[in-house]
Rosetta silent file (secondary structure, phi, psi, omega in degrees, C-alpha in Angstrom):
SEQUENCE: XXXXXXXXXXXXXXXXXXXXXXXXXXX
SCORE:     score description
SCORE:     0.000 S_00000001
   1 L     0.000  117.869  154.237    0.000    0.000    0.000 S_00000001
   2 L   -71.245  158.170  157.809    1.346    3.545   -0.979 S_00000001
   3 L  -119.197  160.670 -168.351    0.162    6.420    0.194 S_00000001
   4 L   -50.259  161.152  165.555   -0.459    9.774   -2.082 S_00000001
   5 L   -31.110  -38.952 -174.595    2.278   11.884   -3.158 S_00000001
   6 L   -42.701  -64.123 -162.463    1.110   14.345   -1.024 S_00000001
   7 L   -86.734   93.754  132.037    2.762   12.332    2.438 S_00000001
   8 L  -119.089  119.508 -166.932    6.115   11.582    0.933 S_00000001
   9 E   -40.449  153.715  179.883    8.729   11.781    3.328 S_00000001
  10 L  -164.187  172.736 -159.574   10.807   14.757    2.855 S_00000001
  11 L  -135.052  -32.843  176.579   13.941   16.310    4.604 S_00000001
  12 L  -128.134 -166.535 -176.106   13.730   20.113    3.149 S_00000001
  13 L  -116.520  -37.027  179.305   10.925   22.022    1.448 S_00000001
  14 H   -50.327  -38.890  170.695   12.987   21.779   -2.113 S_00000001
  15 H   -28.225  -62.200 -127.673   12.019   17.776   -1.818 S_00000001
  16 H  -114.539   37.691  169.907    8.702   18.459   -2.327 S_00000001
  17 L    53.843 -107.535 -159.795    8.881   21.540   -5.051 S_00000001
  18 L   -66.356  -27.253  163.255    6.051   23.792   -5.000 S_00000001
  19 L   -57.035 -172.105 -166.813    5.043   22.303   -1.269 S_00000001
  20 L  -131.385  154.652 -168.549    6.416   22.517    2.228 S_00000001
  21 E  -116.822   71.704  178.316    8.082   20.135    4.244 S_00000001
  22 E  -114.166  131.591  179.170    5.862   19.476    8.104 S_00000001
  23 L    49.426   21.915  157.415    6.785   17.001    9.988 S_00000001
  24 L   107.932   14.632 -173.049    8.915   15.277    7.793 S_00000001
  25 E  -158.051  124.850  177.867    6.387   14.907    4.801 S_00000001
  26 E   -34.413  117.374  172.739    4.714   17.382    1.958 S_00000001
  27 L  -125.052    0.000    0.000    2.015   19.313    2.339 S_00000001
């Protein structure tokens, strides 16, 4: 089971491009 793109772990805010980086995952 994946979960959406959205919750993909991330370390910075550049990870997740036009998103933000809370709590360790894109939002």
């Amino acid at each position: 089971i994946t979960f959406s793109k959205i919750y993909r772990s991330c370390k910075s805010n550049s990870v997740c491009g036009n998103q933000k980086c809370v709590r360790g995952r894109c939002v």
